[in-house]
mmCIF file of C-alpha atoms in Angstrom:
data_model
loop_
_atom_site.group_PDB
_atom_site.id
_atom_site.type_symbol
_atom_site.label_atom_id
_atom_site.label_comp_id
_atom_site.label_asym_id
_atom_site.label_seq_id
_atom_site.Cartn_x
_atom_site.Cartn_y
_atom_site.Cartn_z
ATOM 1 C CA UNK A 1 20.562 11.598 -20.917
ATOM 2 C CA UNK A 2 20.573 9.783 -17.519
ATOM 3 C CA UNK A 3 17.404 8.021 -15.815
ATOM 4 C CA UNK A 4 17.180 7.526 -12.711
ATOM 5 C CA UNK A 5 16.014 4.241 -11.614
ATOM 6 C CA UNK A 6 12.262 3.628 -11.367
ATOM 7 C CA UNK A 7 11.384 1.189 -8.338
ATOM 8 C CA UNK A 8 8.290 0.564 -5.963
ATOM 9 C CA UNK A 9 4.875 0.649 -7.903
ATOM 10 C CA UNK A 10 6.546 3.550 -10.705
ATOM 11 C CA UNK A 11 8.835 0.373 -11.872
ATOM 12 C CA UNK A 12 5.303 -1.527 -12.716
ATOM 13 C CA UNK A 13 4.196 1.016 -14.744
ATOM 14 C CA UNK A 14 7.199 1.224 -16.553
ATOM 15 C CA UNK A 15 6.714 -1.804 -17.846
ATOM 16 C CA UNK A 16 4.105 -1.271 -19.936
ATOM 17 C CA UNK A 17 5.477 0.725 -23.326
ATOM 18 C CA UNK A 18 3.390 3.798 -23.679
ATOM 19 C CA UNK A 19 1.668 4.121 -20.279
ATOM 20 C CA UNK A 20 2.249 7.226 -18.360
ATOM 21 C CA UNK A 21 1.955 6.544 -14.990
ATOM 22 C CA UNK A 22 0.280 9.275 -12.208
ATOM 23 C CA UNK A 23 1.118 8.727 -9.063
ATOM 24 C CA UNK A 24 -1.650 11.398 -8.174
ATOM 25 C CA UNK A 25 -4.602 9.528 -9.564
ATOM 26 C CA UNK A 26 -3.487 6.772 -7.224
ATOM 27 C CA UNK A 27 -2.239 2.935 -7.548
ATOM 28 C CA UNK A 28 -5.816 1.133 -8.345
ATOM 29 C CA UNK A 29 -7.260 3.819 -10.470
ATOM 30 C CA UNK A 30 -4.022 3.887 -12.703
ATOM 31 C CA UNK A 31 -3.720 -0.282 -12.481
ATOM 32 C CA UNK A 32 -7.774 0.104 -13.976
ATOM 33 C CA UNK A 33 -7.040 2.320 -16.678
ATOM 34 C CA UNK A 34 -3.909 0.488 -17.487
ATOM 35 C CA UNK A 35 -5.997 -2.587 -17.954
ATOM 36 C CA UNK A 36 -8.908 -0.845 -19.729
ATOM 37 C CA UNK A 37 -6.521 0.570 -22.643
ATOM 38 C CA UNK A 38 -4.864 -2.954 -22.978
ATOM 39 C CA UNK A 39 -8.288 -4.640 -23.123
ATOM 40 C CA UNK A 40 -7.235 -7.038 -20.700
ATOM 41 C CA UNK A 41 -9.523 -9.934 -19.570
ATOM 42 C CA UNK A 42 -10.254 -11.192 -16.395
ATOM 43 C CA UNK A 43 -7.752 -13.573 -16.135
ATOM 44 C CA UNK A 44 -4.891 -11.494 -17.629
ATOM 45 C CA UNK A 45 -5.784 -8.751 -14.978
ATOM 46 C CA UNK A 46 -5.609 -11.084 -12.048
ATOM 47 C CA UNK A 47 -2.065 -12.119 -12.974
ATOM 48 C CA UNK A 48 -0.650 -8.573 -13.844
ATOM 49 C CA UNK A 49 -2.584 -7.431 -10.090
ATOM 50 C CA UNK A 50 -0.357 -10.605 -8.660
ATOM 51 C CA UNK A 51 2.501 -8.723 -10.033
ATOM 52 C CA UNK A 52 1.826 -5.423 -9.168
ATOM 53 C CA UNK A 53 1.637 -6.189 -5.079
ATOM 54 C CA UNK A 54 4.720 -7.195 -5.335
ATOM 55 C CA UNK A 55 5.409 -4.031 -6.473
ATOM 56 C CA UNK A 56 2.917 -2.487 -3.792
ATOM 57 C CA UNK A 57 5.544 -4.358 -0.963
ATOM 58 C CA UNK A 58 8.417 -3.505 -2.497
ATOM 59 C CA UNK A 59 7.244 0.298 -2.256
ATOM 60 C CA UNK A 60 6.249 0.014 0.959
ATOM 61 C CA UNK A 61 9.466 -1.489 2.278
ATOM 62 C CA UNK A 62 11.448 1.345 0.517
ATOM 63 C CA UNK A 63 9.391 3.604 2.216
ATOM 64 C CA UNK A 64 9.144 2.663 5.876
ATOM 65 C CA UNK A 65 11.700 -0.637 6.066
ATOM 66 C CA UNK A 66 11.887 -3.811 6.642
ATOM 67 C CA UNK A 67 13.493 -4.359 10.448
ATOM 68 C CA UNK A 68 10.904 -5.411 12.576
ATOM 69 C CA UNK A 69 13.254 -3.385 15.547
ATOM 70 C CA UNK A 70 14.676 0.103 13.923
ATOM 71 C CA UNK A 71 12.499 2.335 15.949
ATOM 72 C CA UNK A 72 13.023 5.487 13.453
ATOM 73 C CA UNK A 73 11.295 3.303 10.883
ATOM 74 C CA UNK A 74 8.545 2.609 13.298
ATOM 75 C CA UNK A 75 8.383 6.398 14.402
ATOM 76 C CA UNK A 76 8.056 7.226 10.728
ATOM 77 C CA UNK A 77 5.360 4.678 9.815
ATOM 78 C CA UNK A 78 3.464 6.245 13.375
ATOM 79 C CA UNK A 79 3.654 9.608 12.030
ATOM 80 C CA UNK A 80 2.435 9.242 9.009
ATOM 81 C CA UNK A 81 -0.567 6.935 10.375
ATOM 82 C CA UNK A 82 -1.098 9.690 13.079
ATOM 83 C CA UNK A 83 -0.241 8.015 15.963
ATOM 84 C CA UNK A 84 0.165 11.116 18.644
ATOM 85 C CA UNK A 85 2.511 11.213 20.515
ATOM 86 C CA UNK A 86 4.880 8.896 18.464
ATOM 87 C CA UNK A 87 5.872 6.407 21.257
ATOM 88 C CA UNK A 88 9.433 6.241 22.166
ATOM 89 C CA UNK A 89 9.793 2.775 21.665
ATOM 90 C CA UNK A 90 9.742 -0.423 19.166
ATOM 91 C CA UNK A 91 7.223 -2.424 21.526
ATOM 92 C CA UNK A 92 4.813 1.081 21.876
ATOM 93 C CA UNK A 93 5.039 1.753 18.116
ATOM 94 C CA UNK A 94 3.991 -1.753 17.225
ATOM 95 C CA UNK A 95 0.572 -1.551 19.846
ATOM 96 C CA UNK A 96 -0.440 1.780 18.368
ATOM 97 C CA UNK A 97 -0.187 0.505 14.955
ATOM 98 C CA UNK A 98 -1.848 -2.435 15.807
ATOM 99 C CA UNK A 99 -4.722 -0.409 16.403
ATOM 100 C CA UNK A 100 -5.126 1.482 13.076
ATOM 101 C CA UNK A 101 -7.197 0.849 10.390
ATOM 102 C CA UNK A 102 -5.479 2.059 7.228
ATOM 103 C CA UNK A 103 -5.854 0.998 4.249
ATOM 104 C CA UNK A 104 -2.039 -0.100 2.605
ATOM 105 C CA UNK A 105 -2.830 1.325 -1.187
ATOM 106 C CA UNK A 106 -4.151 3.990 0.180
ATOM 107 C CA UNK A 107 -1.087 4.854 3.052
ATOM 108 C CA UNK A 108 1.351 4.675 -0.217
ATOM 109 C CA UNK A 109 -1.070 6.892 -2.388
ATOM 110 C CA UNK A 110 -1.327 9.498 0.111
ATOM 111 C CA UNK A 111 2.780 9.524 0.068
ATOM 112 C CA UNK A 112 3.025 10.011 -2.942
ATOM 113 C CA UNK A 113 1.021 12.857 -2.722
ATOM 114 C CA UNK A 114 1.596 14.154 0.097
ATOM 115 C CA UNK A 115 -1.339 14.029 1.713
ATOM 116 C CA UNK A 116 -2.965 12.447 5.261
ATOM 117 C CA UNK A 117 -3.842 8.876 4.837
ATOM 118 C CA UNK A 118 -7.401 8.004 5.575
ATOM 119 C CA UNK A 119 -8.082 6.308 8.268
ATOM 120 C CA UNK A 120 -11.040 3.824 9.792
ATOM 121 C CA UNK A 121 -12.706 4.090 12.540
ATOM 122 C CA UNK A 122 -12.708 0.217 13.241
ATOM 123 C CA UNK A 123 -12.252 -3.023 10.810
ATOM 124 C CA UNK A 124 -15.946 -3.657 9.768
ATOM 125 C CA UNK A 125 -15.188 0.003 7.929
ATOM 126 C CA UNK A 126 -12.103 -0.809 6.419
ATOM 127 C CA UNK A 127 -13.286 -4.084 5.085
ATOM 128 C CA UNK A 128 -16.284 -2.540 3.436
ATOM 129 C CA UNK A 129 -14.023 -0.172 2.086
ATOM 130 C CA UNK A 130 -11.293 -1.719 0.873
ATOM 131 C CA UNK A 131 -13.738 -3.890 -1.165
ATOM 132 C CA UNK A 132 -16.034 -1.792 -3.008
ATOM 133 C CA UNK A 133 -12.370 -0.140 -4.274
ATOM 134 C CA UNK A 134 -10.755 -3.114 -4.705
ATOM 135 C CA UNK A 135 -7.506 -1.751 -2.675
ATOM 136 C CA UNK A 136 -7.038 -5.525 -1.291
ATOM 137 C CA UNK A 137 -3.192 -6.260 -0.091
ATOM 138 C CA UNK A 138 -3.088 -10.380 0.196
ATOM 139 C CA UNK A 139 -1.776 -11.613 3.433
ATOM 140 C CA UNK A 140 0.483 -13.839 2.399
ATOM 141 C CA UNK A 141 2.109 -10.831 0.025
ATOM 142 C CA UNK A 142 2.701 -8.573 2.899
ATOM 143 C CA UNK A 143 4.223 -10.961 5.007
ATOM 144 C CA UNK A 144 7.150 -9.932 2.947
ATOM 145 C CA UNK A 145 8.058 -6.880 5.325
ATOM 146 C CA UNK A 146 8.038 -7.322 8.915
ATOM 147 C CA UNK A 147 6.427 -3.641 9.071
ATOM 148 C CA UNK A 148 3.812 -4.455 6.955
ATOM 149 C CA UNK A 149 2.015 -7.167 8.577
ATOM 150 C CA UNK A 150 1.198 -4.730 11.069
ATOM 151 C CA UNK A 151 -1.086 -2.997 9.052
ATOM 152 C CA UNK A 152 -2.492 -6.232 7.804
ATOM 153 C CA UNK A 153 -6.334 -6.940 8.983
ATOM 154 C CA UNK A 154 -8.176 -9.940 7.891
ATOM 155 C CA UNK A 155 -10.968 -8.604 4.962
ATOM 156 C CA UNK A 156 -12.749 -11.560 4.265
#
């Protein structure tokens, strides 16, 4: 038997002997209830959540690249945030994604379900949101993939 190799937030999970992850019930909620069946403590949980956004970058970069000038991977990061008419160009991409208010866990959860990502209506929403679920992406994390600190909004 063959397996295919696991990557992105999937090759987290796998870590963990006996965990099945869902990709359905979303990053966060399956990080939680990872954490609640191993009992972890508080300071346990805030290393293995270091880990896992690497993870969360390293699915994110498989998913919509890391050149900060291949305009398909900007025209596929615009779709999927919305961004009508997807611009013809690097520069245009970057300025309407500037302007969205996604959150990152949740842009990667509604891949993998294939589903619209939410979006904000400004950054005082997202904030609010993104901590009472605890979806918070660390800057300095993100700056991994040039794409990805275009979504990146300051939180705190």
């Amino acid at each position: 038997m063959s397996h295919t190799p696991v990557s992105g937030v999937a090759a987290y999970f796998a870590q963990f002997e006996g965990f099945e992850f869902d990709a359905t019930r979303g990053i966060i909620p399956e990080f939680d209830r990872l954490c609640s069946e191993r009992s972890w403590g508080k300071k346990r949980r805030q290393t293995a959540r270091r880990k896992l956004n690497g993870f969360i970058a390293e699915e994110f970069n498989a998913a919509y690249g890391t050149l900060d000038n291949d305009l398909i991977q900007w025209q596929t990061l615009s779709r999927e945030l919305r961004v009508e008419p997807v611009p013809d160009s690097v520069s245009q991409c970057k300025q309407a994604v500037k302007r969205i208010h996604v959150n990152i866990v949740d842009l990667l959860d509604a891949r993998a379900r294939g589903e619209q990502v939410r979006l904000h209506r400004n950054m005082h929403q997202l904030a609010q949101y993104s901590i009472r679920t605890g979806k918070i992406f660390p800057k300095k994390q993100a700056k991994a993939g040039l794409l990805l600190k275009y979504l990146l909004r300051q939180i705190y």
